[in-house]
């Protein structure tokens, strides 16, 4: 994976990744697809058509696991969600989650 620069002085190095993920939790009527842009040992950033409130717990299932080892499904909590204003994006929101 290619290392993403860390100008925000993050604790963990982020790695680029373009995996498709499936999002679910006990409050969703169904599941949602999203696209990962980068990940670290502590969380990941993905694009979604769904806006998530910070604090929402989300189960993430990878179609192609980016980690050498570890579970195929991870539990996470939404830290932030922002509307995207990218002309060429297929998704409306950028979401940052922390693994729990």
PDB file of N, CA and C in Angstrom:
ATOM      1  N   UNK A   1       0.828  -1.184   0.000  1.00  0.00           N
ATOM      2  CA  UNK A   1       0.000   0.000   0.000  1.00  0.00           C
ATOM      3  C   UNK A   1       0.869   1.243   0.000  1.00  0.00           C
ATOM      4  N   UNK A   2       0.350   2.291  -0.594  1.00  0.00           N
ATOM      5  CA  UNK A   2       1.065   3.552  -0.613  1.00  0.00           C
ATOM      6  C   UNK A   2       0.742   4.318   0.658  1.00  0.00           C
ATOM      7  N   UNK A   3       1.781   4.884   1.290  1.00  0.00           N
ATOM      8  CA  UNK A   3       1.600   5.656   2.508  1.00  0.00           C
ATOM      9  C   UNK A   3       1.053   7.030   2.141  1.00  0.00           C
ATOM     10  N   UNK A   4       0.038   7.460   2.885  1.00  0.00           N
ATOM     11  CA  UNK A   4      -0.539   8.789   2.723  1.00  0.00           C
ATOM     12  C   UNK A   4       0.196   9.704   3.685  1.00  0.00           C
ATOM     13  N   UNK A   5       0.542  10.910   3.260  1.00  0.00           N
ATOM     14  CA  UNK A   5       1.226  11.833   4.166  1.00  0.00           C
ATOM     15  C   UNK A   5       0.350  12.113   5.386  1.00  0.00           C
ATOM     16  N   UNK A   6       0.969  12.477   6.474  1.00  0.00           N
ATOM     17  CA  UNK A   6       0.226  12.709   7.712  1.00  0.00           C
ATOM     18  C   UNK A   6       0.450  14.130   8.216  1.00  0.00           C
ATOM     19  N   UNK A   7       0.015  15.147   7.474  1.00  0.00           N
ATOM     20  CA  UNK A   7       0.235  16.526   7.906  1.00  0.00           C
ATOM     21  C   UNK A   7      -0.548  16.900   9.162  1.00  0.00           C
ATOM     22  N   UNK A   8      -1.569  16.117   9.506  1.00  0.00           N
ATOM     23  CA  UNK A   8      -2.377  16.426  10.682  1.00  0.00           C
ATOM     24  C   UNK A   8      -1.748  15.889  11.960  1.00  0.00           C
ATOM     25  N   UNK A   9      -0.512  15.373  11.882  1.00  0.00           N
ATOM     26  CA  UNK A   9       0.188  14.803  13.037  1.00  0.00           C
ATOM     27  C   UNK A   9      -0.619  13.695  13.693  1.00  0.00           C
ATOM     28  N   UNK A  10      -1.123  12.787  12.900  1.00  0.00           N
ATOM     29  CA  UNK A  10      -1.903  11.664  13.412  1.00  0.00           C
ATOM     30  C   UNK A  10      -1.001  10.679  14.130  1.00  0.00           C
ATOM     31  N   UNK A  11      -1.611   9.876  14.999  1.00  0.00           N
ATOM     32  CA  UNK A  11      -0.867   8.873  15.759  1.00  0.00           C
ATOM     33  C   UNK A  11      -0.406   7.724  14.880  1.00  0.00           C
ATOM     34  N   UNK A  12      -1.209   7.369  13.880  1.00  0.00           N
ATOM     35  CA  UNK A  12      -0.908   6.217  13.027  1.00  0.00           C
ATOM     36  C   UNK A  12      -0.728   6.649  11.583  1.00  0.00           C
ATOM     37  N   UNK A  13       0.144   5.956  10.882  1.00  0.00           N
ATOM     38  CA  UNK A  13       0.331   6.197   9.452  1.00  0.00           C
ATOM     39  C   UNK A  13      -0.894   5.684   8.713  1.00  0.00           C
ATOM     40  N   UNK A  14      -1.339   6.452   7.719  1.00  0.00           N
ATOM     41  CA  UNK A  14      -2.468   6.031   6.894  1.00  0.00           C
ATOM     42  C   UNK A  14      -1.959   5.456   5.579  1.00  0.00           C
ATOM     43  N   UNK A  15      -2.705   4.492   5.059  1.00  0.00           N
ATOM     44  CA  UNK A  15      -2.370   3.845   3.799  1.00  0.00           C
ATOM     45  C   UNK A  15      -3.532   3.990   2.840  1.00  0.00           C
ATOM     46  N   UNK A  16      -3.218   4.307   1.580  1.00  0.00           N
ATOM     47  CA  UNK A  16      -4.267   4.394   0.562  1.00  0.00           C
ATOM     48  C   UNK A  16      -4.851   3.023   0.303  1.00  0.00           C
ATOM     49  N   UNK A  17      -6.144   3.006   0.038  1.00  0.00           N
ATOM     50  CA  UNK A  17      -6.822   1.762  -0.284  1.00  0.00           C
ATOM     51  C   UNK A  17      -8.125   2.114  -0.976  1.00  0.00           C
ATOM     52  N   UNK A  18      -8.509   1.367  -1.966  1.00  0.00           N
ATOM     53  CA  UNK A  18      -9.748   1.623  -2.717  1.00  0.00           C
ATOM     54  C   UNK A  18     -10.716   0.450  -2.612  1.00  0.00           C
ATOM     55  N   UNK A  19     -10.799  -0.159  -1.440  1.00  0.00           N
ATOM     56  CA  UNK A  19     -11.691  -1.307  -1.233  1.00  0.00           C
ATOM     57  C   UNK A  19     -13.149  -0.886  -1.162  1.00  0.00           C
ATOM     58  N   UNK A  20     -14.011  -1.779  -1.598  1.00  0.00           N
ATOM     59  CA  UNK A  20     -15.442  -1.615  -1.384  1.00  0.00           C
ATOM     60  C   UNK A  20     -15.780  -2.258  -0.053  1.00  0.00           C
ATOM     61  N   UNK A  21     -16.590  -1.574   0.742  1.00  0.00           N
ATOM     62  CA  UNK A  21     -17.010  -2.115   2.027  1.00  0.00           C
ATOM     63  C   UNK A  21     -18.527  -2.128   2.108  1.00  0.00           C
ATOM     64  N   UNK A  22     -19.034  -2.953   3.017  1.00  0.00           N
ATOM     65  CA  UNK A  22     -20.461  -3.033   3.291  1.00  0.00           C
ATOM     66  C   UNK A  22     -20.664  -2.560   4.724  1.00  0.00           C
ATOM     67  N   UNK A  23     -21.579  -1.620   4.926  1.00  0.00           N
ATOM     68  CA  UNK A  23     -21.838  -1.031   6.236  1.00  0.00           C
ATOM     69  C   UNK A  23     -23.176  -1.512   6.773  1.00  0.00           C
ATOM     70  N   UNK A  24     -23.205  -1.835   8.060  1.00  0.00           N
ATOM     71  CA  UNK A  24     -24.451  -2.284   8.685  1.00  0.00           C
ATOM     72  C   UNK A  24     -24.399  -1.981  10.178  1.00  0.00           C
ATOM     73  N   UNK A  25     -25.566  -1.889  10.798  1.00  0.00           N
ATOM     74  CA  UNK A  25     -25.692  -1.878  12.256  1.00  0.00           C
ATOM     75  C   UNK A  25     -27.120  -2.205  12.629  1.00  0.00           C
ATOM     76  N   UNK A  26     -27.397  -2.275  13.913  1.00  0.00           N
ATOM     77  CA  UNK A  26     -28.729  -2.700  14.348  1.00  0.00           C
ATOM     78  C   UNK A  26     -29.818  -1.679  14.011  1.00  0.00           C
ATOM     79  N   UNK A  27     -29.463  -0.453  13.662  1.00  0.00           N
ATOM     80  CA  UNK A  27     -30.454   0.582  13.350  1.00  0.00           C
ATOM     81  C   UNK A  27     -30.742   0.716  11.856  1.00  0.00           C
ATOM     82  N   UNK A  28     -29.936   0.070  11.005  1.00  0.00           N
ATOM     83  CA  UNK A  28     -30.151   0.149   9.566  1.00  0.00           C
ATOM     84  C   UNK A  28     -31.197  -0.883   9.160  1.00  0.00           C
ATOM     85  N   UNK A  29     -32.087  -0.495   8.260  1.00  0.00           N
ATOM     86  CA  UNK A  29     -33.064  -1.442   7.713  1.00  0.00           C
ATOM     87  C   UNK A  29     -32.397  -2.393   6.723  1.00  0.00           C
ATOM     88  N   UNK A  30     -31.306  -1.959   6.134  1.00  0.00           N
ATOM     89  CA  UNK A  30     -30.557  -2.776   5.190  1.00  0.00           C
ATOM     90  C   UNK A  30     -29.092  -2.342   5.249  1.00  0.00           C
ATOM     91  N   UNK A  31     -28.270  -2.848   4.364  1.00  0.00           N
ATOM     92  CA  UNK A  31     -26.855  -2.490   4.383  1.00  0.00           C
ATOM     93  C   UNK A  31     -26.559  -1.485   3.274  1.00  0.00           C
ATOM     94  N   UNK A  32     -25.379  -0.853   3.377  1.00  0.00           N
ATOM     95  CA  UNK A  32     -24.954   0.160   2.412  1.00  0.00           C
ATOM     96  C   UNK A  32     -23.558  -0.162   1.918  1.00  0.00           C
ATOM     97  N   UNK A  33     -23.299   0.140   0.662  1.00  0.00           N
ATOM     98  CA  UNK A  33     -21.950   0.020   0.109  1.00  0.00           C
ATOM     99  C   UNK A  33     -21.252   1.368   0.232  1.00  0.00           C
ATOM    100  N   UNK A  34     -19.944   1.316   0.402  1.00  0.00           N
ATOM    101  CA  UNK A  34     -19.134   2.529   0.473  1.00  0.00           C
ATOM    102  C   UNK A  34     -17.753   2.207  -0.086  1.00  0.00           C
ATOM    103  N   UNK A  35     -16.928   3.243  -0.296  1.00  0.00           N
ATOM    104  CA  UNK A  35     -15.586   3.035  -0.822  1.00  0.00           C
ATOM    105  C   UNK A  35     -14.557   3.598   0.145  1.00  0.00           C
ATOM    106  N   UNK A  36     -13.626   2.749   0.563  1.00  0.00           N
ATOM    107  CA  UNK A  36     -12.526   3.176   1.426  1.00  0.00           C
ATOM    108  C   UNK A  36     -11.556   4.004   0.604  1.00  0.00           C
ATOM    109  N   UNK A  37     -11.012   5.055   1.216  1.00  0.00           N
ATOM    110  CA  UNK A  37      -9.959   5.846   0.582  1.00  0.00           C
ATOM    111  C   UNK A  37      -8.621   5.629   1.281  1.00  0.00           C
ATOM    112  N   UNK A  38      -8.659   5.504   2.618  1.00  0.00           N
ATOM    113  CA  UNK A  38      -7.433   5.187   3.336  1.00  0.00           C
ATOM    114  C   UNK A  38      -7.770   4.589   4.690  1.00  0.00           C
ATOM    115  N   UNK A  39      -6.768   3.926   5.288  1.00  0.00           N
ATOM    116  CA  UNK A  39      -6.960   3.299   6.591  1.00  0.00           C
ATOM    117  C   UNK A  39      -5.675   3.370   7.396  1.00  0.00           C
ATOM    118  N   UNK A  40      -5.800   3.167   8.687  1.00  0.00           N
ATOM    119  CA  UNK A  40      -4.663   3.080   9.595  1.00  0.00           C
ATOM    120  C   UNK A  40      -4.970   1.980  10.593  1.00  0.00           C
ATOM    121  N   UNK A  41      -4.102   1.797  11.557  1.00  0.00           N
ATOM    122  CA  UNK A  41      -4.353   0.783  12.575  1.00  0.00           C
ATOM    123  C   UNK A  41      -5.515   1.173  13.480  1.00  0.00           C
ATOM    124  N   UNK A  42      -5.874   2.447  13.504  1.00  0.00           N
ATOM    125  CA  UNK A  42      -6.927   2.909  14.398  1.00  0.00           C
ATOM    126  C   UNK A  42      -8.276   3.184  13.758  1.00  0.00           C
ATOM    127  N   UNK A  43      -8.330   3.258  12.427  1.00  0.00           N
ATOM    128  CA  UNK A  43      -9.604   3.570  11.790  1.00  0.00           C
ATOM    129  C   UNK A  43      -9.469   3.680  10.290  1.00  0.00           C
ATOM    130  N   UNK A  44     -10.505   4.227   9.664  1.00  0.00           N
ATOM    131  CA  UNK A  44     -10.447   4.413   8.220  1.00  0.00           C
ATOM    132  C   UNK A  44     -11.346   5.558   7.784  1.00  0.00           C
ATOM    133  N   UNK A  45     -11.116   5.980   6.531  1.00  0.00           N
ATOM    134  CA  UNK A  45     -11.898   7.039   5.897  1.00  0.00           C
ATOM    135  C   UNK A  45     -12.564   6.433   4.673  1.00  0.00           C
ATOM    136  N   UNK A  46     -13.874   6.646   4.547  1.00  0.00           N
ATOM    137  CA  UNK A  46     -14.580   6.127   3.381  1.00  0.00           C
ATOM    138  C   UNK A  46     -15.563   7.161   2.859  1.00  0.00           C
ATOM    139  N   UNK A  47     -15.967   6.966   1.596  1.00  0.00           N
ATOM    140  CA  UNK A  47     -17.001   7.780   0.964  1.00  0.00           C
ATOM    141  C   UNK A  47     -18.285   6.970   0.956  1.00  0.00           C
ATOM    142  N   UNK A  48     -19.411   7.659   1.199  1.00  0.00           N
ATOM    143  CA  UNK A  48     -20.702   6.989   1.325  1.00  0.00           C
ATOM    144  C   UNK A  48     -21.802   7.874   0.760  1.00  0.00           C
ATOM    145  N   UNK A  49     -22.895   7.258   0.378  1.00  0.00           N
ATOM    146  CA  UNK A  49     -24.090   8.019   0.002  1.00  0.00           C
ATOM    147  C   UNK A  49     -24.940   8.339   1.220  1.00  0.00           C
ATOM    148  N   UNK A  50     -24.563   7.800   2.365  1.00  0.00           N
ATOM    149  CA  UNK A  50     -25.328   7.962   3.596  1.00  0.00           C
ATOM    150  C   UNK A  50     -24.560   8.848   4.564  1.00  0.00           C
ATOM    151  N   UNK A  51     -25.251   9.809   5.162  1.00  0.00           N
ATOM    152  CA  UNK A  51     -24.645  10.637   6.214  1.00  0.00           C
ATOM    153  C   UNK A  51     -24.801   9.908   7.541  1.00  0.00           C
ATOM    154  N   UNK A  52     -23.741   9.888   8.336  1.00  0.00           N
ATOM    155  CA  UNK A  52     -23.757   9.235   9.642  1.00  0.00           C
ATOM    156  C   UNK A  52     -23.505  10.260  10.728  1.00  0.00           C
ATOM    157  N   UNK A  53     -24.258  10.171  11.813  1.00  0.00           N
ATOM    158  CA  UNK A  53     -24.027  11.042  12.956  1.00  0.00           C
ATOM    159  C   UNK A  53     -22.789  10.568  13.711  1.00  0.00           C
ATOM    160  N   UNK A  54     -21.947  11.496  14.173  1.00  0.00           N
ATOM    161  CA  UNK A  54     -20.837  11.089  15.032  1.00  0.00           C
ATOM    162  C   UNK A  54     -21.375  10.312  16.237  1.00  0.00           C
ATOM    163  N   UNK A  55     -20.672   9.244  16.594  1.00  0.00           N
ATOM    164  CA  UNK A  55     -21.098   8.383  17.683  1.00  0.00           C
ATOM    165  C   UNK A  55     -21.858   7.153  17.229  1.00  0.00           C
ATOM    166  N   UNK A  56     -22.287   7.113  15.964  1.00  0.00           N
ATOM    167  CA  UNK A  56     -23.002   5.948  15.437  1.00  0.00           C
ATOM    168  C   UNK A  56     -22.053   4.763  15.341  1.00  0.00           C
ATOM    169  N   UNK A  57     -22.470   3.612  15.859  1.00  0.00           N
ATOM    170  CA  UNK A  57     -21.668   2.394  15.739  1.00  0.00           C
ATOM    171  C   UNK A  57     -21.995   1.720  14.412  1.00  0.00           C
ATOM    172  N   UNK A  58     -20.941   1.364  13.693  1.00  0.00           N
ATOM    173  CA  UNK A  58     -21.096   0.790  12.353  1.00  0.00           C
ATOM    174  C   UNK A  58     -20.221  -0.454  12.233  1.00  0.00           C
ATOM    175  N   UNK A  59     -20.798  -1.542  11.719  1.00  0.00           N
ATOM    176  CA  UNK A  59     -20.026  -2.741  11.381  1.00  0.00           C
ATOM    177  C   UNK A  59     -19.565  -2.593   9.939  1.00  0.00           C
ATOM    178  N   UNK A  60     -18.284  -2.849   9.724  1.00  0.00           N
ATOM    179  CA  UNK A  60     -17.694  -2.721   8.398  1.00  0.00           C
ATOM    180  C   UNK A  60     -17.255  -4.097   7.933  1.00  0.00           C
ATOM    181  N   UNK A  61     -17.757  -4.503   6.781  1.00  0.00           N
ATOM    182  CA  UNK A  61     -17.350  -5.771   6.190  1.00  0.00           C
ATOM    183  C   UNK A  61     -16.625  -5.479   4.888  1.00  0.00           C
ATOM    184  N   UNK A  62     -15.447  -6.050   4.727  1.00  0.00           N
ATOM    185  CA  UNK A  62     -14.630  -5.823   3.541  1.00  0.00           C
ATOM    186  C   UNK A  62     -14.929  -6.860   2.475  1.00  0.00           C
ATOM    187  N   UNK A  63     -15.034  -6.414   1.235  1.00  0.00           N
ATOM    188  CA  UNK A  63     -15.122  -7.363   0.131  1.00  0.00           C
ATOM    189  C   UNK A  63     -13.736  -7.952  -0.129  1.00  0.00           C
ATOM    190  N   UNK A  64     -12.705  -7.115  -0.043  1.00  0.00           N
ATOM    191  CA  UNK A  64     -11.310  -7.544  -0.176  1.00  0.00           C
ATOM    192  C   UNK A  64     -10.552  -6.973   1.011  1.00  0.00           C
ATOM    193  N   UNK A  65     -10.262  -7.808   1.980  1.00  0.00           N
ATOM    194  CA  UNK A  65      -9.620  -7.406   3.222  1.00  0.00           C
ATOM    195  C   UNK A  65      -8.264  -6.733   2.960  1.00  0.00           C
ATOM    196  N   UNK A  66      -8.063  -5.470   3.421  1.00  0.00           N
ATOM    197  CA  UNK A  66      -6.780  -4.794   3.199  1.00  0.00           C
ATOM    198  C   UNK A  66      -5.699  -5.206   4.187  1.00  0.00           C
ATOM    199  N   UNK A  67      -6.076  -5.886   5.269  1.00  0.00           N
ATOM    200  CA  UNK A  67      -5.124  -6.277   6.293  1.00  0.00           C
ATOM    201  C   UNK A  67      -4.645  -7.698   6.053  1.00  0.00           C
ATOM    202  N   UNK A  68      -3.390  -7.975   6.327  1.00  0.00           N
ATOM    203  CA  UNK A  68      -2.841  -9.320   6.166  1.00  0.00           C
ATOM    204  C   UNK A  68      -3.557 -10.313   7.069  1.00  0.00           C
ATOM    205  N   UNK A  69      -3.825  -9.897   8.284  1.00  0.00           N
ATOM    206  CA  UNK A  69      -4.538 -10.753   9.227  1.00  0.00           C
ATOM    207  C   UNK A  69      -5.611  -9.917   9.900  1.00  0.00           C
ATOM    208  N   UNK A  70      -6.487 -10.572  10.583  1.00  0.00           N
ATOM    209  CA  UNK A  70      -7.547  -9.849  11.262  1.00  0.00           C
ATOM    210  C   UNK A  70      -8.902 -10.264  10.757  1.00  0.00           C
ATOM    211  N   UNK A  71      -9.930  -9.804  11.453  1.00  0.00           N
ATOM    212  CA  UNK A  71     -11.288 -10.192  11.075  1.00  0.00           C
ATOM    213  C   UNK A  71     -11.728  -9.544   9.773  1.00  0.00           C
ATOM    214  N   UNK A  72     -12.634 -10.214   9.088  1.00  0.00           N
ATOM    215  CA  UNK A  72     -13.189  -9.658   7.847  1.00  0.00           C
ATOM    216  C   UNK A  72     -14.218  -8.569   8.157  1.00  0.00           C
ATOM    217  N   UNK A  73     -14.789  -8.620   9.363  1.00  0.00           N
ATOM    218  CA  UNK A  73     -15.743  -7.615   9.797  1.00  0.00           C
ATOM    219  C   UNK A  73     -15.186  -6.892  11.022  1.00  0.00           C
ATOM    220  N   UNK A  74     -15.248  -5.561  11.006  1.00  0.00           N
ATOM    221  CA  UNK A  74     -14.728  -4.750  12.103  1.00  0.00           C
ATOM    222  C   UNK A  74     -15.830  -3.868  12.671  1.00  0.00           C
ATOM    223  N   UNK A  75     -15.780  -3.646  13.959  1.00  0.00           N
ATOM    224  CA  UNK A  75     -16.702  -2.709  14.605  1.00  0.00           C
ATOM    225  C   UNK A  75     -16.024  -1.349  14.663  1.00  0.00           C
ATOM    226  N   UNK A  76     -16.812  -0.304  14.463  1.00  0.00           N
ATOM    227  CA  UNK A  76     -16.259   1.046  14.477  1.00  0.00           C
ATOM    228  C   UNK A  76     -17.298   2.029  15.004  1.00  0.00           C
ATOM    229  N   UNK A  77     -16.824   3.227  15.293  1.00  0.00           N
ATOM    230  CA  UNK A  77     -17.718   4.316  15.691  1.00  0.00           C
ATOM    231  C   UNK A  77     -17.373   5.520  14.817  1.00  0.00           C
ATOM    232  N   UNK A  78     -18.404   6.206  14.333  1.00  0.00           N
ATOM    233  CA  UNK A  78     -18.209   7.371  13.471  1.00  0.00           C
ATOM    234  C   UNK A  78     -17.658   8.521  14.304  1.00  0.00           C
ATOM    235  N   UNK A  79     -16.535   9.075  13.853  1.00  0.00           N
ATOM    236  CA  UNK A  79     -15.923  10.230  14.517  1.00  0.00           C
ATOM    237  C   UNK A  79     -16.376  11.538  13.861  1.00  0.00           C
ATOM    238  N   UNK A  80     -16.527  11.521  12.527  1.00  0.00           N
ATOM    239  CA  UNK A  80     -16.966  12.711  11.806  1.00  0.00           C
ATOM    240  C   UNK A  80     -17.564  12.311  10.461  1.00  0.00           C
ATOM    241  N   UNK A  81     -18.381  13.207   9.918  1.00  0.00           N
ATOM    242  CA  UNK A  81     -19.012  13.012   8.610  1.00  0.00           C
ATOM    243  C   UNK A  81     -19.150  14.380   7.958  1.00  0.00           C
ATOM    244  N   UNK A  82     -18.677  14.489   6.716  1.00  0.00           N
ATOM    245  CA  UNK A  82     -18.727  15.771   6.007  1.00  0.00           C
ATOM    246  C   UNK A  82     -19.301  15.583   4.608  1.00  0.00           C
ATOM    247  N   UNK A  83     -20.077  16.559   4.188  1.00  0.00           N
ATOM    248  CA  UNK A  83     -20.594  16.523   2.818  1.00  0.00           C
ATOM    249  C   UNK A  83     -19.448  16.773   1.855  1.00  0.00           C
ATOM    250  N   UNK A  84     -19.429  16.017   0.758  1.00  0.00           N
ATOM    251  CA  UNK A  84     -18.396  16.173  -0.268  1.00  0.00           C
ATOM    252  C   UNK A  84     -18.919  17.080  -1.371  1.00  0.00           C
ATOM    253  N   UNK A  85     -18.066  17.936  -1.843  1.00  0.00           N
ATOM    254  CA  UNK A  85     -18.438  18.839  -2.931  1.00  0.00           C
ATOM    255  C   UNK A  85     -17.575  18.551  -4.153  1.00  0.00           C
ATOM    256  N   UNK A  86     -17.288  17.260  -4.380  1.00  0.00           N
ATOM    257  CA  UNK A  86     -16.454  16.853  -5.498  1.00  0.00           C
ATOM    258  C   UNK A  86     -17.329  16.602  -6.714  1.00  0.00           C
ATOM    259  N   UNK A  87     -17.021  17.247  -7.782  1.00  0.00           N
ATOM    260  CA  UNK A  87     -17.808  17.129  -9.007  1.00  0.00           C
ATOM    261  C   UNK A  87     -17.818  15.703  -9.547  1.00  0.00           C
ATOM    262  N   UNK A  88     -16.661  15.016  -9.464  1.00  0.00           N
ATOM    263  CA  UNK A  88     -16.536  13.693 -10.078  1.00  0.00           C
ATOM    264  C   UNK A  88     -16.756  12.534  -9.101  1.00  0.00           C
ATOM    265  N   UNK A  89     -17.257  12.818  -7.912  1.00  0.00           N
ATOM    266  CA  UNK A  89     -17.453  11.759  -6.919  1.00  0.00           C
ATOM    267  C   UNK A  89     -18.800  11.070  -7.104  1.00  0.00           C
ATOM    268  N   UNK A  90     -18.803   9.754  -6.905  1.00  0.00           N
ATOM    269  CA  UNK A  90     -20.050   8.995  -6.941  1.00  0.00           C
ATOM    270  C   UNK A  90     -20.744   9.004  -5.584  1.00  0.00           C
ATOM    271  N   UNK A  91     -20.087   9.576  -4.580  1.00  0.00           N
ATOM    272  CA  UNK A  91     -20.605   9.564  -3.213  1.00  0.00           C
ATOM    273  C   UNK A  91     -20.795  10.986  -2.698  1.00  0.00           C
ATOM    274  N   UNK A  92     -21.703  11.148  -1.737  1.00  0.00           N
ATOM    275  CA  UNK A  92     -22.045  12.470  -1.234  1.00  0.00           C
ATOM    276  C   UNK A  92     -21.360  12.853   0.078  1.00  0.00           C
ATOM    277  N   UNK A  93     -20.843  11.853   0.823  1.00  0.00           N
ATOM    278  CA  UNK A  93     -20.301  12.126   2.144  1.00  0.00           C
ATOM    279  C   UNK A  93     -18.956  11.441   2.362  1.00  0.00           C
ATOM    280  N   UNK A  94     -18.077  12.120   3.095  1.00  0.00           N
ATOM    281  CA  UNK A  94     -16.832  11.542   3.558  1.00  0.00           C
ATOM    282  C   UNK A  94     -16.988  11.233   5.031  1.00  0.00           C
ATOM    283  N   UNK A  95     -16.575  10.047   5.466  1.00  0.00           N
ATOM    284  CA  UNK A  95     -16.812   9.606   6.834  1.00  0.00           C
ATOM    285  C   UNK A  95     -15.507   9.059   7.436  1.00  0.00           C
ATOM    286  N   UNK A  96     -15.193   9.492   8.641  1.00  0.00           N
ATOM    287  CA  UNK A  96     -14.042   8.978   9.367  1.00  0.00           C
ATOM    288  C   UNK A  96     -14.535   8.148  10.538  1.00  0.00           C
ATOM    289  N   UNK A  97     -14.029   6.916  10.681  1.00  0.00           N
ATOM    290  CA  UNK A  97     -14.420   6.049  11.772  1.00  0.00           C
ATOM    291  C   UNK A  97     -13.201   5.578  12.554  1.00  0.00           C
ATOM    292  N   UNK A  98     -13.431   5.279  13.819  1.00  0.00           N
ATOM    293  CA  UNK A  98     -12.414   4.721  14.700  1.00  0.00           C
ATOM    294  C   UNK A  98     -12.815   3.289  15.010  1.00  0.00           C
ATOM    295  N   UNK A  99     -11.854   2.361  14.919  1.00  0.00           N
ATOM    296  CA  UNK A  99     -12.149   0.971  15.257  1.00  0.00           C
ATOM    297  C   UNK A  99     -12.371   0.825  16.755  1.00  0.00           C
ATOM    298  N   UNK A 100     -13.335  -0.037  17.141  1.00  0.00           N
ATOM    299  CA  UNK A 100     -13.583  -0.302  18.562  1.00  0.00           C
ATOM    300  C   UNK A 100     -13.530  -1.799  18.811  1.00  0.00           C
TER     301      UNK A 100
END
